[in-house]
Amino acid sequence: MTAIPNTRHRPLLSRLTDADLVTLAKIGDEPAIRAIVQRHNQRLFRTARAIIRNDAEAEDVVQASYIKAFANLSAFRGESELSTWLTRITLNEALGRLRAQKNTTGLEEIDMHATSAGGQIVQFPSSLSATDPETELSRSQARHFLEHAVDELPDDFRAIFVLRDVEGMSTDEAASYLGIRPETAKTRLHRARKMMRQSIEKRLSGAFSALFPFDGARCAFMADRVVTALRQTS
């Protein structure tokens, strides 16, 4: 990648489309790179976290994925959404690391005849509003409980569950990301939901959107890490 020029941060950069940001990033525009990183951090972190099940390692996966993406940005032709392209890079990076850690098969090779039990839950709500400290504490405890429950899902079911019910993707979209058939995705999702106890929905409704947060200073720091790494490779 070419050296990143010192450009003045333009106002309203967050209003630019991904396509506009990619055009700027291809010429090494640092504010555009930061904007792309901060815009897609949440999804990529959740995706990596669903595979790796460790916050620190998931962050490393996200950083490595961004570096690969920006180093090969010229190959991105806009034939798919930038988020799709970045998510696939992140999935490949996470799965590659998982296979290196464990002598296991890829998600596409998992036996779909495994059995599971439990109740079914609905899709995660899309917002979490702040109220009083006591309520926030209760929701924080609920979030940690839910994160633990998600972590307990088998590898083959956890990824589809996070992409479908945490990220809110359609079944077809999630299947495309994972490289599996929609029918397989539906089967995995159904079984993953059954593994989550029915009481979770009734007791903890409203806490789902806060799962595996990656925002604020943590989000901004990822942009710093990516830019620093890109400078070192230029």
XYZ file of C-alpha atoms in Angstrom:
234
model
C 0.000 0.000 0.000
C 1.257 3.486 -0.782
C 2.275 5.876 1.973
C -0.656 7.499 3.730
C -0.673 11.265 3.146
C -1.309 13.662 5.997
C -4.755 14.942 5.034
C -6.979 17.264 7.030
C -9.949 15.512 8.590
C -12.976 16.615 6.605
C -16.256 17.383 8.354
C -19.218 15.065 7.814
C -16.945 12.204 6.791
C -19.345 9.836 8.531
C -22.010 10.754 5.980
C -19.994 9.409 3.064
C -21.024 6.067 1.614
C -18.746 3.055 1.839
C -18.040 3.425 -1.865
C -16.873 7.014 -1.362
C -14.714 6.018 1.585
C -13.162 3.163 -0.378
C -12.238 5.568 -3.180
C -10.438 7.773 -0.670
C -8.873 4.846 1.172
C -7.421 3.505 -2.072
C -5.240 6.608 -2.308
C -4.221 6.233 1.323
C -6.559 8.789 2.875
C -6.136 8.247 6.627
C -9.450 9.790 7.797
C -11.303 7.575 5.314
C -9.480 4.502 6.612
C -10.397 5.413 10.176
C -14.022 5.976 9.158
C -14.205 2.542 7.506
C -12.691 0.861 10.558
C -15.026 2.546 13.027
C -18.078 1.948 10.835
C -17.520 -1.825 10.600
C -15.849 -2.595 13.938
C -18.980 -3.859 15.664
C -19.934 -6.431 13.054
C -16.399 -7.672 12.491
C -15.692 -8.003 16.200
C -18.912 -9.911 16.803
C -18.148 -12.144 13.836
C -14.628 -12.912 15.057
C -15.813 -13.291 18.648
C -18.418 -15.833 17.565
C -15.650 -18.046 16.179
C -12.778 -17.397 18.585
C -14.687 -16.947 21.882
C -11.959 -14.726 23.336
C -12.089 -10.918 23.341
C -8.354 -10.287 22.943
C -7.920 -12.864 20.190
C -11.015 -11.578 18.428
C -9.526 -8.078 18.409
C -6.333 -9.484 16.886
C -8.415 -11.197 14.211
C -10.220 -7.946 13.425
C -6.959 -6.013 13.174
C -5.385 -8.649 10.934
C -8.492 -8.659 8.754
C -8.403 -4.893 8.322
C -4.717 -5.013 7.408
C -5.393 -7.672 4.772
C -8.357 -5.726 3.448
C -6.548 -2.404 3.125
C -3.447 -4.059 1.693
C -5.640 -5.579 -1.018
C -8.141 -2.772 -1.401
C -7.361 -2.454 -5.092
C -8.922 -5.903 -5.534
C -12.247 -4.671 -4.172
C -14.396 -3.844 -7.204
C -17.628 -3.041 -5.424
C -19.381 -6.139 -6.770
C -20.548 -6.821 -3.214
C -21.093 -4.588 -0.210
C -17.934 -3.535 1.608
C -19.385 -5.010 4.797
C -19.807 -8.353 3.017
C -16.226 -8.308 1.767
C -14.818 -7.365 5.176
C -16.932 -9.942 6.991
C -15.761 -12.737 4.713
C -12.132 -11.755 5.268
C -12.762 -11.763 9.021
C -14.492 -15.157 8.912
C -11.607 -16.641 6.940
C -9.060 -15.178 9.341
C -10.948 -16.400 12.414
C -11.574 -19.866 11.007
C -7.950 -20.146 9.931
C -6.783 -19.380 13.443
C -9.297 -21.764 14.943
C -8.120 -24.571 12.687
C -4.534 -23.797 13.627
C -5.432 -24.055 17.328
C -7.536 -27.161 16.983
C -7.289 -29.990 14.529
C -10.927 -29.559 13.515
C -12.900 -29.337 10.329
C -14.319 -26.144 8.886
C -17.850 -25.016 9.547
C -18.989 -26.281 6.176
C -17.998 -29.840 7.153
C -19.746 -30.038 10.534
C -22.069 -33.016 10.977
C -25.611 -31.699 11.056
C -26.931 -34.775 12.830
C -25.863 -33.593 16.269
C -28.700 -33.418 18.759
C -29.615 -30.616 21.148
C -32.307 -29.722 23.655
C -33.946 -26.719 25.266
C -36.364 -23.949 24.401
C -36.557 -21.502 21.544
C -36.015 -17.768 21.709
C -36.948 -14.887 19.433
C -34.618 -12.558 17.529
C -32.596 -10.127 19.586
C -34.190 -6.705 20.108
C -32.387 -3.903 18.286
C -31.877 -1.335 21.022
C -30.847 -0.977 24.638
C -31.801 2.290 26.320
C -30.059 3.616 29.416
C -32.160 4.153 32.537
C -31.220 4.143 36.223
C -27.983 2.580 37.589
C -29.813 -0.339 39.170
C -31.426 -1.230 35.859
C -28.112 -0.842 34.047
C -26.438 -3.196 36.515
C -29.187 -5.746 35.994
C -28.819 -5.493 32.222
C -25.046 -5.773 32.456
C -25.400 -8.961 34.441
C -27.921 -10.219 31.922
C -25.557 -9.427 29.054
C -22.718 -11.387 30.640
C -25.085 -14.284 31.260
C -26.191 -14.252 27.635
C -22.623 -13.981 26.349
C -21.765 -17.071 28.380
C -24.789 -18.887 26.967
C -23.744 -18.012 23.414
C -20.174 -19.130 24.123
C -21.513 -22.502 25.205
C -23.035 -23.162 21.784
C -21.060 -25.628 19.635
C -18.792 -23.992 17.053
C -20.976 -24.948 14.097
C -24.086 -23.338 15.585
C -22.558 -20.297 17.296
C -21.500 -18.538 14.088
C -24.902 -18.754 12.424
C -26.608 -17.736 15.669
C -24.499 -14.585 16.029
C -24.766 -13.565 12.384
C -28.495 -14.236 12.224
C -29.827 -13.262 15.650
C -27.236 -10.827 17.000
C -26.323 -9.077 13.748
C -29.818 -9.413 12.322
C -28.785 -10.804 8.940
C -31.240 -12.711 6.814
C -30.767 -16.466 6.646
C -29.648 -16.252 3.019
C -27.145 -13.506 3.813
C -25.689 -15.393 6.782
C -25.472 -18.566 4.712
C -23.592 -16.656 2.026
C -21.076 -15.351 4.567
C -20.477 -18.852 5.933
C -20.366 -20.524 2.528
C -23.178 -22.944 3.304
C -26.585 -23.655 1.800
C -29.567 -21.680 3.165
C -31.201 -24.965 4.153
C -28.147 -25.873 6.229
C -28.149 -22.425 7.805
C -31.811 -22.797 8.764
C -31.167 -26.182 10.365
C -28.197 -24.892 12.341
C -30.073 -21.798 13.437
C -33.062 -23.831 14.583
C -30.867 -26.107 16.654
C -28.840 -23.217 18.056
C -32.012 -21.485 19.206
C -33.225 -24.664 20.849
C -30.007 -24.777 22.876
C -30.831 -21.416 24.428
C -33.262 -21.930 27.252
C -36.729 -20.487 26.851
C -36.474 -18.578 30.111
C -33.727 -16.342 28.695
C -36.183 -14.573 26.412
C -38.699 -13.940 29.189
C -36.229 -12.781 31.836
C -33.650 -10.892 29.780
C -35.508 -9.374 26.834
C -33.885 -6.061 25.892
C -30.269 -6.904 26.673
C -29.266 -8.614 23.443
C -28.129 -5.557 21.480
C -25.343 -4.967 24.012
C -23.673 -8.359 23.487
C -19.899 -8.183 22.924
C -19.738 -4.355 22.774
C -17.014 -2.809 20.659
C -17.530 0.927 20.749
C -16.249 4.136 22.305
C -12.516 4.277 23.045
C -12.140 0.593 22.194
C -13.527 1.220 18.718
C -11.330 4.302 18.174
C -8.241 2.426 19.368
C -8.745 -0.205 16.673
C -8.533 2.569 14.051
C -5.246 3.729 15.609
C -3.884 0.186 15.562
C -4.789 -0.329 11.921
C -3.347 3.009 10.765
C -0.132 2.413 12.710
C 0.287 -1.040 11.204
C -0.345 0.317 7.697
C 2.307 2.987 8.179
C 4.813 0.336 9.210
C 4.181 -1.626 5.999
C 4.365 1.389 3.659
